[in-house]
Short mmCIF file of C-alpha atoms and ligand atoms in Angstrom, two decimals:
data_model
loop_
_atom_site.label_atom_id
_atom_site.label_comp_id
_atom_site.label_asym_id
_atom_site.label_seq_id
_atom_site.Cartn_x
_atom_site.Cartn_y
_atom_site.Cartn_z
CA MET A 1409 -10.68 -8.66 -2.24
CA LEU A 1410 -8.93 -6.86 0.58
CA GLY A 1411 -9.96 -2.83 1.49
CA GLU A 1412 -13.54 -1.35 1.59
CA PHE A 1413 -14.30 0.20 -2.82
CA VAL A 1414 -15.92 3.94 -0.75
CA PRO A 1415 -19.82 4.17 -2.78
CA ARG A 1416 -20.06 7.47 -4.47
CA ASP A 1417 -22.28 9.04 -2.23
CA MET A 1418 -19.79 8.52 -0.20
CA ALA A 1419 -16.87 10.39 -0.86
CA ALA A 1420 -18.64 13.06 -2.30
CA LYS A 1421 -18.95 13.35 1.59
CA LEU A 1422 -15.99 12.41 2.75
CA ALA A 1423 -13.51 15.62 2.54
CA THR A 1424 -16.36 17.55 4.31
CA ARG A 1425 -16.62 14.87 6.51
CA GLY A 1426 -12.60 15.32 7.11
CA ARG A 1427 -12.47 19.83 7.57
CA ALA A 1428 -15.78 19.79 10.01
CA LEU A 1429 -13.64 17.06 12.56
CA PRO A 1430 -12.81 18.37 15.01
CA GLU A 1431 -10.54 16.75 16.60
CA HIS A 1432 -7.33 15.63 13.24
CA LEU A 1433 -5.61 12.36 13.65
CA ILE A 1434 -3.10 13.58 11.68
CA ASP A 1435 -1.52 17.12 10.15
CA PHE A 1436 -1.65 17.89 7.33
CA SER A 1437 0.33 21.00 5.91
CA PRO A 1438 -1.92 22.29 2.77
CA ASP A 1439 1.21 23.74 0.47
CA THR A 1440 3.50 20.32 1.42
CA VAL A 1441 0.41 18.54 -0.08
CA ARG A 1442 -0.17 21.36 -2.74
CA ALA A 1443 3.77 21.47 -3.76
CA SER A 1444 4.84 17.23 -3.07
CA TYR A 1445 1.26 15.07 -2.81
CA ASN A 1446 2.27 12.12 -5.66
CA ARG A 1447 5.26 13.42 -6.52
CA HIS A 1448 7.52 12.88 -3.82
CA PRO A 1449 7.14 11.15 -0.63
CA PHE A 1450 7.47 13.78 2.56
CA LEU A 1451 6.64 13.46 5.80
CA VAL A 1452 3.78 14.24 8.08
CA SER A 1453 3.35 14.26 11.68
CA HIS A 1454 0.20 12.63 13.59
CA HIS A 1455 -1.22 11.52 16.96
CA LEU A 1456 -1.65 7.43 16.64
CA ASP A 1457 1.28 7.02 18.99
CA GLN A 1458 -0.76 8.09 21.94
CA HIS A 1459 -4.45 6.35 20.42
CA PRO A 1460 -5.13 3.52 23.44
CA ALA A 1461 -5.74 1.17 19.56
CA PHE A 1462 -1.82 1.45 19.07
CA ARG A 1463 -0.67 0.09 21.95
CA LEU A 1464 0.36 -3.47 21.49
CA PRO A 1465 -1.70 -5.26 23.82
CA THR A 1466 -4.86 -4.10 22.53
CA LEU A 1467 -3.14 -4.88 18.85
CA PHE A 1468 -2.81 -8.89 19.83
CA SER A 1469 -6.57 -8.87 21.24
CA LEU A 1470 -7.25 -7.69 17.71
CA CYS A 1471 -4.99 -10.66 15.94
CA ARG A 1472 -6.63 -13.22 18.88
CA ARG A 1473 -10.28 -11.77 17.45
CA LEU A 1474 -9.77 -11.72 13.35
CA PRO A 1475 -10.02 -14.73 11.10
CA LEU A 1476 -6.08 -15.99 10.66
CA SER A 1477 -6.51 -14.90 7.56
CA GLU A 1478 -6.02 -11.16 8.05
CA VAL A 1479 -3.13 -12.21 10.39
CA LYS A 1480 0.01 -12.40 8.67
CA TYR A 1481 3.57 -13.45 10.31
CA ARG A 1482 7.34 -14.23 9.15
CA VAL A 1483 9.92 -14.98 12.01
CA GLY A 1484 13.99 -14.94 12.38
CA VAL A 1485 15.62 -12.88 10.37
CA ILE A 1486 14.16 -11.77 6.45
CA PRO A 1487 16.76 -10.78 3.96
CA ALA A 1488 16.52 -7.34 2.39
CA THR A 1489 16.76 -9.06 -0.90
CA ALA A 1490 13.99 -12.13 -0.33
CA ASP A 1491 10.96 -11.87 -2.79
CA PHE A 1492 7.65 -9.33 -1.01
CA ASP A 1493 5.27 -11.80 -2.08
CA SER A 1494 6.44 -15.51 -1.00
CA SER A 1495 8.19 -14.01 1.62
CA TYR A 1496 5.04 -15.16 4.30
CA ALA A 1497 4.55 -18.50 3.24
CA ARG A 1498 8.45 -19.10 3.29
CA PHE A 1499 9.44 -17.56 6.64
CA SER A 1500 6.58 -18.44 9.10
CA LYS A 1501 8.53 -21.98 10.24
CA GLY A 1502 5.75 -23.10 10.88
CA LEU A 1503 4.73 -21.38 13.74
CA SER A 1504 0.50 -20.72 15.04
CA LEU A 1505 -0.18 -17.16 15.56
CA ASP A 1506 -0.76 -18.15 19.34
CA ASP A 1507 2.95 -19.22 18.64
CA VAL A 1508 4.65 -15.87 17.56
CA LEU A 1509 1.93 -13.47 19.97
CA ASP A 1510 3.43 -15.66 22.43
CA ARG A 1511 6.86 -15.41 21.93
CA PHE A 1512 6.56 -12.78 19.82
CA GLU A 1513 10.04 -10.87 20.26
CA GLU A 1514 12.20 -14.12 20.97
CA SER A 1515 11.17 -15.07 18.05
CA ARG A 1516 11.65 -12.03 16.16
CA ALA A 1517 8.43 -12.19 14.59
CA TYR A 1518 6.95 -9.39 12.29
CA ILE A 1519 3.17 -8.97 11.77
CA CYS A 1520 0.37 -7.75 9.46
CA ILE A 1521 -3.03 -7.45 10.56
CA TYR A 1522 -4.94 -6.69 6.93
CA ASN A 1523 -7.86 -4.39 6.70
CA PRO A 1524 -8.54 -3.79 11.09
CA GLU A 1525 -11.00 -1.58 9.35
CA ARG A 1526 -13.31 -4.07 8.77
CA ASP A 1527 -13.44 -4.74 13.06
CA PRO A 1528 -15.52 -2.32 14.61
CA ALA A 1529 -14.04 -1.47 17.38
CA TYR A 1530 -11.21 0.30 14.47
CA ARG A 1531 -13.91 1.19 11.89
CA PRO A 1532 -14.68 4.26 13.50
CA ILE A 1533 -11.31 5.83 13.87
CA LEU A 1534 -9.76 4.58 9.94
CA GLU A 1535 -12.91 6.40 8.80
CA SER A 1536 -11.54 9.55 10.52
CA ILE A 1537 -7.95 9.07 8.58
CA LEU A 1538 -10.39 8.31 5.19
CA SER A 1539 -12.17 11.26 5.85
CA GLU A 1540 -8.82 13.88 6.78
CA VAL A 1541 -6.83 12.21 4.15
CA ALA A 1542 -9.93 13.20 1.58
CA ALA A 1543 -10.03 16.36 3.10
CA ALA A 1544 -5.77 16.76 2.26
CA ILE A 1545 -5.61 16.10 -1.45
CA ASP A 1546 -9.10 17.55 -1.90
CA GLU A 1547 -7.76 20.42 -4.29
CA CYS A 1548 -5.28 18.07 -6.10
CA ASP A 1549 -6.50 14.29 -6.40
CA PRO A 1550 -10.69 14.71 -5.37
CA VAL A 1551 -12.09 11.47 -5.27
CA ILE A 1552 -10.96 8.19 -2.83
CA THR A 1553 -12.64 5.68 -4.64
CA TRP A 1554 -10.96 2.85 -2.59
CA TYR A 1555 -8.71 2.50 0.46
CA SER A 1556 -6.70 0.01 2.25
CA THR A 1557 -5.56 -0.47 5.34
CA TYR A 1558 -2.77 -2.76 7.47
CA ILE A 1559 -0.74 -2.59 10.92
CA PHE A 1560 2.92 -3.75 11.06
CA ILE A 1561 4.31 -5.12 14.03
CA SER A 1562 7.75 -6.09 14.60
CA THR A 1563 10.59 -6.90 16.68
CA GLN A 1564 13.73 -4.58 16.11
CA ASP A 1565 15.72 -4.80 12.65
CA SER A 1566 12.42 -6.72 10.73
CA VAL A 1567 12.98 -5.50 7.39
CA THR A 1568 9.69 -5.49 3.84
CA PRO A 1569 11.92 -6.21 1.12
CA TYR A 1570 11.80 -4.02 -1.75
CA HIS A 1571 8.51 -3.57 -3.40
CA MET A 1572 5.96 -1.54 -4.76
CA ASP A 1573 2.11 -1.51 -4.54
CA ARG A 1574 -0.78 -0.21 -6.63
CA GLU A 1575 -1.65 2.41 -4.84
CA MET A 1576 -0.90 6.01 -2.53
CA ASN A 1577 0.08 5.65 1.07
CA PHE A 1578 0.54 7.16 4.25
CA LEU A 1579 3.23 4.63 6.11
CA LEU A 1580 2.30 6.69 9.89
CA GLN A 1581 4.43 6.01 12.46
CA VAL A 1582 3.52 4.17 16.34
CA ARG A 1583 6.64 3.29 18.06
CA GLY A 1584 9.96 2.63 17.85
CA THR A 1585 11.17 3.22 14.53
CA LYS A 1586 11.56 2.40 10.76
CA HIS A 1587 13.81 3.62 8.61
CA VAL A 1588 11.82 4.26 4.53
CA ALA A 1589 14.01 3.70 1.52
CA LEU A 1590 11.99 5.09 -1.40
CA TRP A 1591 12.13 5.25 -4.96
CA ASP A 1592 11.08 7.95 -7.87
CA PRO A 1593 8.41 5.66 -10.02
CA ALA A 1594 9.09 7.55 -12.99
CA ASP A 1595 12.88 7.38 -13.34
CA ASP A 1596 12.28 4.70 -16.80
CA GLU A 1597 16.14 3.17 -14.76
CA VAL A 1598 14.05 2.20 -11.75
CA MET A 1599 10.70 0.74 -13.73
CA SER A 1600 10.97 0.47 -16.69
CA PRO A 1601 7.23 1.84 -18.69
CA ALA A 1602 7.04 -1.43 -19.78
CA ASP A 1603 7.69 -2.62 -15.70
CA ARG A 1604 4.70 0.53 -14.83
CA ASP A 1605 2.49 -0.99 -17.59
CA ARG A 1606 2.68 -4.50 -16.17
CA LEU A 1607 2.49 -4.31 -12.56
CA LEU A 1608 -0.70 -2.82 -12.96
CA SER A 1609 -1.95 -5.35 -15.73
CA MET A 1610 -4.94 -7.21 -15.78
CA PHE A 1611 -3.29 -10.62 -16.48
CA GLY A 1612 -1.50 -11.76 -13.35
CA SER A 1613 0.40 -8.32 -12.58
CA GLN A 1614 3.74 -9.47 -11.27
CA ARG A 1615 6.38 -6.51 -9.75
CA ALA A 1616 9.75 -4.96 -11.06
CA THR A 1617 12.72 -6.30 -8.99
CA TYR A 1618 15.22 -4.58 -7.21
CA SER A 1619 18.89 -4.66 -9.09
CA PRO A 1620 22.25 -2.58 -6.16
CA SER A 1621 22.60 0.03 -9.51
CA PHE A 1622 19.29 2.06 -7.72
CA GLU A 1623 20.84 1.88 -4.66
CA SER A 1624 21.78 5.04 -5.01
CA LYS A 1625 18.41 6.62 -5.91
CA ALA A 1626 16.98 6.03 -2.81
CA MET A 1627 15.56 8.58 -0.89
CA HIS A 1628 15.52 7.72 2.31
CA TYR A 1629 12.59 8.98 5.59
CA ASP A 1630 13.70 8.09 9.17
CA LEU A 1631 9.98 7.48 11.12
CA LEU A 1632 9.91 8.63 14.60
CA PRO A 1633 6.65 7.54 16.46
CA GLY A 1634 4.00 10.25 15.97
CA ILE A 1635 5.75 10.91 11.78
CA GLY A 1636 4.37 9.33 9.02
CA VAL A 1637 5.74 9.09 4.82
CA HIS A 1638 3.57 9.55 1.54
CA HIS A 1639 4.66 7.09 -0.91
CA PRO A 1640 3.83 8.57 -4.34
CA PHE A 1641 1.46 5.70 -6.21
CA ILE A 1642 3.33 2.61 -7.53
CA ALA A 1643 6.80 3.95 -5.18
CA PRO A 1644 9.33 1.64 -4.65
CA HIS A 1645 10.10 0.94 -1.07
CA ARG A 1646 12.09 -1.00 1.77
CA VAL A 1647 10.98 -0.07 4.93
CA THR A 1648 14.03 -1.56 7.99
CA THR A 1649 12.69 -1.06 11.72
CA GLY A 1650 14.96 -0.16 14.51
CA SER A 1651 16.30 -1.79 16.89
CA GLU A 1652 13.27 -1.85 19.30
CA LEU A 1653 9.59 -3.05 18.48
CA SER A 1654 7.89 -1.24 16.16
CA ILE A 1655 4.45 -0.18 15.49
CA SER A 1656 3.52 1.52 12.39
CA LEU A 1657 -0.28 1.61 10.53
CA ALA A 1658 0.18 2.31 6.59
CA PHE A 1659 -3.61 4.23 4.92
CA THR A 1660 -3.39 2.92 1.09
CA PHE A 1661 -5.58 4.78 -0.95
CA ARG A 1662 -6.62 4.74 -4.50
CA THR A 1663 -8.67 7.64 -6.34
CA GLN A 1664 -10.44 8.85 -9.79
CA LYS A 1665 -7.36 9.47 -10.91
CA SER A 1666 -4.78 6.92 -9.33
CA ASP A 1667 -8.09 3.86 -11.09
CA LYS A 1668 -7.39 6.00 -14.25
CA LEU A 1669 -3.91 5.28 -14.38
CA THR A 1670 -4.30 2.09 -13.69
CA SER A 1671 -5.93 1.62 -16.67
CA ALA A 1672 -4.46 3.10 -18.80
CA HIS A 1673 -1.02 1.11 -18.16
CA ALA A 1674 -3.74 -2.46 -18.47
CA PHE A 1675 -4.28 -1.18 -21.70
CA ASN A 1676 -0.66 -0.58 -22.81
CA TYR A 1677 0.71 -4.47 -21.14
CA LEU A 1678 -2.65 -5.67 -23.41
CA LEU A 1679 -0.80 -3.45 -26.46
CA ARG A 1680 3.22 -5.13 -25.93
CA ARG A 1681 1.42 -8.49 -25.16
CA CYS A 1682 -0.37 -8.31 -28.76
CA GLY A 1683 3.31 -6.92 -30.23
CA TRP A 1684 3.23 -3.17 -30.06
CA LEU A 1685 5.35 -0.42 -28.39
CA PRO A 1686 2.74 2.12 -26.91
CA GLU A 1687 2.86 5.58 -26.37
CA GLU A 1688 3.28 5.48 -22.73
CA VAL A 1689 1.12 6.27 -19.99
CA GLY A 1690 1.12 10.24 -19.34
CA HIS A 1691 2.81 11.38 -22.33
CA SER A 1692 -0.30 12.38 -24.29
CA ALA A 1693 -3.86 13.53 -22.09
CA VAL A 1694 -6.27 12.79 -25.30
CA ALA A 1695 -4.13 8.81 -25.46
CA ASP A 1696 -4.48 7.79 -22.13
CA GLU A 1697 -8.51 9.19 -21.85
CA ILE A 1698 -8.83 6.96 -24.65
CA LYS A 1699 -6.98 4.41 -23.18
CA VAL A 1700 -8.90 4.01 -20.32
CA VAL A 1701 -12.19 3.84 -22.30
CA ALA A 1702 -10.97 0.82 -24.24
CA SER A 1703 -9.77 -1.03 -21.07
CA ASN A 1704 -12.55 -0.41 -19.31
CA ALA A 1705 -14.69 -2.03 -21.91
CA ALA A 1706 -12.44 -5.59 -22.28
CA LYS A 1707 -12.27 -5.88 -18.23
CA VAL A 1708 -16.02 -8.13 -18.86
CA PRO A 1709 -14.29 -9.95 -21.44
CA ILE A 1710 -10.66 -10.11 -19.98
CA SER A 1711 -12.68 -11.56 -16.74
CA LEU A 1712 -14.31 -14.03 -18.78
CA LEU A 1713 -11.17 -15.15 -20.59
CA GLN A 1714 -8.92 -15.36 -16.63
CA ARG A 1715 -12.24 -17.31 -15.40
CA ALA A 1716 -12.01 -19.59 -18.01
CA TRP A 1717 -8.02 -19.99 -18.34
CA ARG A 1718 -8.11 -20.71 -14.31
CA ALA A 1719 -10.90 -23.60 -14.46
CA ARG A 1720 -8.63 -24.75 -17.33
CA ARG A 1721 -6.13 -24.99 -14.94
CA MET A 1722 -7.68 -26.39 -12.84
CA ALA A 1723 -9.11 -29.34 -14.58
CA THR A 1724 -5.51 -30.18 -16.15
FE1 LIG B 829 4.10 -1.82 0.89
#
Protein backbone atom coordinates (compact mmCIF):
# COMPACT_ATOMS: atom_id res chain seq x y z
CA MET A 1 0.00 0.00 0.00
CA LEU A 2 1.40 3.38 -0.98
CA GLY A 3 1.52 6.25 1.46
CA GLU A 4 0.75 6.57 5.13
CA PHE A 5 -2.59 6.67 6.92
CA VAL A 6 -2.63 9.44 9.52
CA PRO A 7 -3.92 8.16 12.90
CA ARG A 8 -6.82 10.22 14.28
CA ASP A 9 -4.94 11.45 17.33
CA MET A 10 -2.06 12.60 15.13
CA ALA A 11 -4.43 14.25 12.60
CA ALA A 12 -6.06 16.25 15.41
CA LYS A 13 -2.71 17.81 16.37
CA LEU A 14 -1.25 18.42 12.90
CA ALA A 15 -2.57 21.93 12.26
CA THR A 16 -1.48 23.18 15.71
CA ARG A 17 1.93 21.62 15.15
CA GLY A 18 2.17 23.25 11.71
CA ARG A 19 1.32 26.70 13.08
CA ALA A 20 3.93 26.33 15.85
CA LEU A 21 6.85 25.43 13.55
CA PRO A 22 9.64 28.01 13.92
CA GLU A 23 10.47 27.85 10.20
CA HIS A 24 8.24 26.96 7.27
CA LEU A 25 9.18 25.05 4.13
CA ILE A 26 6.10 26.30 2.21
CA ASP A 27 4.75 29.89 2.21
CA PHE A 28 0.97 29.63 1.97
CA SER A 29 -1.16 32.72 1.40
CA PRO A 30 -4.29 32.25 3.58
CA ASP A 31 -6.38 34.36 1.17
CA THR A 32 -5.32 32.27 -1.84
CA VAL A 33 -5.95 28.99 -0.02
CA ARG A 34 -9.39 30.23 1.12
CA ALA A 35 -10.34 31.33 -2.40
CA SER A 36 -8.90 28.51 -4.49
CA TYR A 37 -8.02 25.35 -2.54
CA ASN A 38 -9.64 22.34 -4.23
CA ARG A 39 -11.44 24.62 -6.69
CA HIS A 40 -8.64 25.94 -8.90
CA PRO A 41 -4.91 25.30 -9.20
CA PHE A 42 -2.70 28.00 -7.61
CA LEU A 43 1.01 28.67 -7.18
CA VAL A 44 2.87 28.54 -3.84
CA SER A 45 6.44 29.46 -2.98
CA HIS A 46 8.62 27.12 -0.89
CA HIS A 47 12.22 26.58 0.30
CA LEU A 48 13.00 22.97 -0.63
CA ASP A 49 15.38 24.18 -3.34
CA GLN A 50 17.73 25.28 -0.53
CA HIS A 51 17.42 22.03 1.46
CA PRO A 52 20.45 19.66 1.33
CA ALA A 53 18.18 16.56 1.31
CA PHE A 54 16.97 17.51 -2.19
CA ARG A 55 20.38 17.79 -3.89
CA LEU A 56 21.07 15.24 -6.62
CA PRO A 57 23.88 13.18 -4.92
CA THR A 58 21.83 12.92 -1.70
CA LEU A 59 18.79 11.77 -3.69
CA PHE A 60 20.83 9.19 -5.63
CA SER A 61 22.05 7.83 -2.25
CA LEU A 62 18.41 7.58 -1.19
CA CYS A 63 17.60 5.64 -4.42
CA ARG A 64 20.41 3.17 -3.70
CA ARG A 65 19.32 2.45 -0.11
CA LEU A 66 15.56 2.16 -0.71
CA PRO A 67 13.95 -1.18 -1.69
CA LEU A 68 13.98 -1.55 -5.50
CA SER A 69 10.18 -1.55 -5.54
CA GLU A 70 10.20 2.04 -4.26
CA VAL A 71 12.22 3.48 -7.16
CA LYS A 72 10.53 3.45 -10.57
CA TYR A 73 12.27 4.60 -13.72
CA ARG A 74 11.84 5.13 -17.44
CA VAL A 75 14.43 5.95 -20.07
CA GLY A 76 14.35 7.57 -23.50
CA VAL A 77 11.74 9.81 -25.01
CA ILE A 78 8.18 9.10 -23.81
CA PRO A 79 5.28 10.26 -25.99
CA ALA A 80 3.01 12.75 -24.21
CA THR A 81 0.06 10.52 -25.08
CA ALA A 82 1.62 7.31 -23.65
CA ASP A 83 -0.51 5.32 -21.21
CA PHE A 84 0.53 6.57 -17.76
CA ASP A 85 -0.02 3.31 -15.83
CA SER A 86 2.03 1.09 -18.15
CA SER A 87 4.75 3.63 -18.98
CA TYR A 88 7.34 2.42 -16.40
CA ALA A 89 7.15 -1.18 -17.65
CA ARG A 90 7.14 -0.19 -21.33
CA PHE A 91 9.98 2.33 -21.22
CA SER A 92 12.59 0.85 -18.82
CA LYS A 93 14.40 -0.99 -21.69
CA GLY A 94 15.73 -3.70 -19.36
CA LEU A 95 18.16 -1.34 -17.61
CA SER A 96 18.97 -1.81 -13.92
CA LEU A 97 18.61 1.04 -11.43
CA ASP A 98 22.41 1.21 -11.07
CA ASP A 99 22.73 1.55 -14.88
CA VAL A 100 20.23 4.39 -14.82
CA LEU A 101 21.87 6.22 -11.89
CA ASP A 102 25.38 5.82 -13.37
CA ARG A 103 24.31 7.16 -16.80
CA PHE A 104 21.38 9.29 -15.76
CA GLU A 105 21.63 12.18 -18.20
CA GLU A 106 22.88 10.22 -21.23
CA SER A 107 20.02 7.69 -20.94
CA ARG A 108 17.50 10.55 -20.69
CA ALA A 109 16.16 8.94 -17.56
CA TYR A 110 13.20 9.71 -15.36
CA ILE A 111 13.11 8.42 -11.79
CA CYS A 112 10.22 8.46 -9.37
CA ILE A 113 11.09 7.75 -5.73
CA TYR A 114 8.00 6.37 -4.00
CA ASN A 115 7.31 7.28 -0.38
CA PRO A 116 10.61 8.82 0.75
CA GLU A 117 8.77 9.55 4.02
CA ARG A 118 9.54 5.93 4.96
CA ASP A 119 13.25 6.76 5.07
CA PRO A 120 14.40 7.92 8.54
CA ALA A 121 16.36 10.87 7.08
CA TYR A 122 13.41 12.17 5.04
CA ARG A 123 10.54 11.42 7.41
CA PRO A 124 10.97 14.51 9.65
CA ILE A 125 11.12 16.82 6.61
CA LEU A 126 8.00 15.34 5.03
CA GLU A 127 6.11 15.23 8.33
CA SER A 128 6.94 18.91 8.71
CA ILE A 129 5.35 19.57 5.30
CA LEU A 130 2.35 17.46 6.36
CA SER A 131 1.87 19.71 9.41
CA GLU A 132 2.26 22.86 7.31
CA VAL A 133 -0.33 21.69 4.78
CA ALA A 134 -2.71 20.72 7.63
CA ALA A 135 -2.35 24.20 9.13
CA ALA A 136 -2.88 25.89 5.74
CA ILE A 137 -6.11 24.01 4.90
CA ASP A 138 -7.44 23.69 8.47
CA GLU A 139 -10.20 26.26 7.91
CA CYS A 140 -11.62 24.70 4.71
CA ASP A 141 -10.64 20.99 4.84
CA PRO A 142 -9.63 20.19 8.41
CA VAL A 143 -8.70 16.49 8.71
CA ILE A 144 -5.90 14.88 6.68
CA THR A 145 -6.43 11.10 6.70
CA TRP A 146 -3.60 9.90 4.42
CA TYR A 147 -0.55 11.24 2.62
CA SER A 148 2.00 9.94 0.17
CA THR A 149 5.03 11.67 -1.31
CA TYR A 150 7.05 11.17 -4.48
CA ILE A 151 10.31 12.71 -5.65
CA PHE A 152 10.70 13.04 -9.42
CA ILE A 153 14.15 13.34 -10.98
CA SER A 154 14.24 13.76 -14.74
CA THR A 155 16.55 14.77 -17.53
CA GLN A 156 15.55 17.40 -20.03
CA ASP A 157 12.30 17.37 -21.98
CA SER A 158 10.75 14.43 -20.14
CA VAL A 159 6.99 14.02 -20.10
CA THR A 160 4.58 12.66 -17.52
CA PRO A 161 1.61 11.75 -19.71
CA TYR A 162 -1.92 13.06 -19.13
CA HIS A 163 -3.57 11.40 -16.14
CA MET A 164 -5.43 12.14 -12.93
CA ASP A 165 -4.83 10.92 -9.36
CA ARG A 166 -7.28 10.08 -6.60
CA GLU A 167 -6.17 12.78 -4.17
CA MET A 168 -4.94 16.40 -3.85
CA ASN A 169 -1.36 17.44 -4.52
CA PHE A 170 1.18 20.19 -4.01
CA LEU A 171 3.85 19.72 -6.70
CA LEU A 172 6.97 21.60 -5.54
CA GLN A 173 9.79 22.36 -7.99
CA VAL A 174 13.29 22.02 -6.48
CA ARG A 175 15.67 22.20 -9.45
CA GLY A 176 15.21 22.99 -13.14
CA THR A 177 11.86 23.91 -14.64
CA LYS A 178 8.56 22.19 -15.30
CA HIS A 179 5.50 23.08 -17.27
CA VAL A 180 2.26 21.80 -15.75
CA ALA A 181 -1.00 21.70 -17.68
CA LEU A 182 -4.04 21.14 -15.46
CA TRP A 183 -7.69 20.65 -16.33
CA ASP A 184 -10.88 21.28 -14.38
CA PRO A 185 -12.10 17.89 -13.07
CA ALA A 186 -15.66 19.25 -12.90
CA ASP A 187 -15.72 19.88 -16.67
CA ASP A 188 -17.99 17.16 -18.06
CA GLU A 189 -16.21 17.11 -21.41
CA VAL A 190 -12.85 16.42 -19.73
CA MET A 191 -14.30 13.86 -17.29
CA SER A 192 -17.94 12.84 -17.50
CA PRO A 193 -19.85 12.01 -14.30
CA ALA A 194 -19.43 8.31 -15.20
CA ASP A 195 -15.64 8.85 -15.67
CA ARG A 196 -15.37 10.38 -12.19
CA ASP A 197 -17.35 7.50 -10.64
CA ARG A 198 -15.20 4.90 -12.44
CA LEU A 199 -11.93 6.59 -11.40
CA LEU A 200 -12.94 6.35 -7.73
CA SER A 201 -14.65 2.95 -7.87
CA MET A 202 -13.64 0.00 -5.71
CA PHE A 203 -13.43 -2.35 -8.73
CA GLY A 204 -10.05 -1.77 -10.44
CA SER A 205 -10.69 1.90 -11.05
CA GLN A 206 -9.76 3.27 -14.47
CA ARG A 207 -8.58 6.70 -15.52
CA ALA A 208 -10.37 8.74 -18.17
CA THR A 209 -8.30 9.25 -21.32
CA TYR A 210 -7.01 12.33 -23.11
CA SER A 211 -8.56 13.89 -26.19
CA PRO A 212 -6.94 16.66 -28.30
CA SER A 213 -10.20 18.59 -27.94
CA PHE A 214 -9.27 19.23 -24.27
CA GLU A 215 -6.15 21.19 -25.21
CA SER A 216 -7.80 24.62 -25.39
CA LYS A 217 -9.17 24.13 -21.85
CA ALA A 218 -5.76 23.48 -20.22
CA MET A 219 -4.59 25.83 -17.45
CA HIS A 220 -0.83 26.38 -17.74
CA TYR A 221 1.71 26.85 -14.94
CA ASP A 222 5.48 27.29 -15.23
CA LEU A 223 7.40 26.04 -12.22
CA LEU A 224 10.87 27.27 -11.21
CA PRO A 225 12.96 26.22 -8.18
CA GLY A 226 11.06 27.45 -5.11
CA ILE A 227 7.66 27.46 -6.85
CA GLY A 228 4.94 24.83 -6.66
CA VAL A 229 1.38 24.31 -7.87
CA HIS A 230 -1.70 22.95 -6.13
CA HIS A 231 -3.61 20.19 -7.94
CA PRO A 232 -7.27 20.08 -6.82
CA PHE A 233 -8.84 16.68 -6.09
CA ILE A 234 -8.66 14.38 -9.18
CA ALA A 235 -7.65 17.28 -11.48
CA PRO A 236 -6.23 15.86 -14.75
CA HIS A 237 -2.68 16.99 -15.48
CA ARG A 238 0.30 16.58 -17.82
CA VAL A 239 3.82 17.59 -16.83
CA THR A 240 6.82 18.35 -19.06
CA THR A 241 10.29 19.27 -17.83
CA GLY A 242 12.35 22.05 -19.36
CA SER A 243 15.73 21.80 -21.08
CA GLU A 244 17.71 20.96 -17.92
CA LEU A 245 17.71 18.33 -15.17
CA SER A 246 14.63 18.63 -12.98
CA ILE A 247 13.90 17.64 -9.37
CA SER A 248 10.49 18.04 -7.77
CA LEU A 249 8.47 16.74 -4.85
CA ALA A 250 4.80 15.77 -5.04
CA PHE A 251 3.06 15.97 -1.69
CA THR A 252 -0.23 14.12 -2.22
CA PHE A 253 -2.90 13.74 0.44
CA ARG A 254 -6.50 12.86 1.22
CA THR A 255 -8.83 14.33 3.79
CA GLN A 256 -12.08 13.37 5.47
CA LYS A 257 -13.90 15.43 2.81
CA SER A 258 -12.14 13.79 -0.15
CA ASP A 259 -12.65 10.34 1.43
CA LYS A 260 -16.39 11.03 1.56
CA LEU A 261 -16.41 12.15 -2.08
CA THR A 262 -14.51 8.98 -3.00
CA SER A 263 -17.07 6.79 -1.20
CA ALA A 264 -20.01 8.58 -2.85
CA HIS A 265 -18.46 8.20 -6.33
CA ALA A 266 -17.67 4.54 -5.61
CA PHE A 267 -21.29 3.90 -4.69
CA ASN A 268 -22.49 5.69 -7.82
CA TYR A 269 -20.27 3.38 -9.86
CA LEU A 270 -21.95 0.35 -8.25
CA LEU A 271 -25.36 1.81 -9.13
CA ARG A 272 -24.24 2.33 -12.75
CA ARG A 273 -23.05 -1.28 -12.93
CA CYS A 274 -26.55 -2.31 -11.81
CA GLY A 275 -28.06 -0.35 -14.70
CA TRP A 276 -29.13 2.74 -12.76
CA LEU A 277 -28.43 6.36 -13.72
CA PRO A 278 -27.55 7.88 -10.35
CA GLU A 279 -27.67 11.56 -9.46
CA GLU A 280 -24.21 13.10 -9.83
CA VAL A 281 -22.07 13.45 -6.74
CA GLY A 282 -22.11 17.06 -5.55
CA HIS A 283 -25.72 17.79 -6.57
CA SER A 284 -27.33 16.88 -3.24
CA ALA A 285 -25.54 16.84 0.13
CA VAL A 286 -28.20 14.52 1.59
CA ALA A 287 -27.97 12.01 -1.28
CA ASP A 288 -24.15 12.10 -1.08
CA GLU A 289 -24.22 11.42 2.66
CA ILE A 290 -26.52 8.40 2.13
CA LYS A 291 -24.17 7.11 -0.60
CA VAL A 292 -21.19 7.47 1.75
CA VAL A 293 -22.92 5.37 4.41
CA ALA A 294 -24.06 2.78 1.84
CA SER A 295 -20.63 2.66 0.21
CA ASN A 296 -18.85 2.15 3.52
CA ALA A 297 -21.34 -0.58 4.48
CA ALA A 298 -20.71 -2.33 1.15
CA LYS A 299 -16.90 -2.25 1.49
CA VAL A 300 -16.54 -5.49 3.48
CA PRO A 301 -18.70 -7.71 1.21
CA ILE A 302 -17.10 -6.07 -1.85
CA SER A 303 -13.57 -6.73 -0.62
CA LEU A 304 -14.56 -10.38 0.00
CA LEU A 305 -15.97 -10.55 -3.55
CA GLN A 306 -12.79 -8.98 -4.94
CA ARG A 307 -10.64 -11.51 -3.07
CA ALA A 308 -12.74 -14.42 -4.35
CA TRP A 309 -12.59 -13.01 -7.91
CA ARG A 310 -8.77 -12.67 -7.75
CA ALA A 311 -8.42 -16.20 -6.33
CA ARG A 312 -10.59 -17.56 -9.18
CA ARG A 313 -8.50 -15.72 -11.77
CA MET A 314 -5.27 -17.14 -10.31
CA ALA A 315 -6.70 -20.66 -10.30
CA THR A 316 -7.67 -20.53 -14.02
FE1 LIG B 1 -0.04 12.76 -11.11
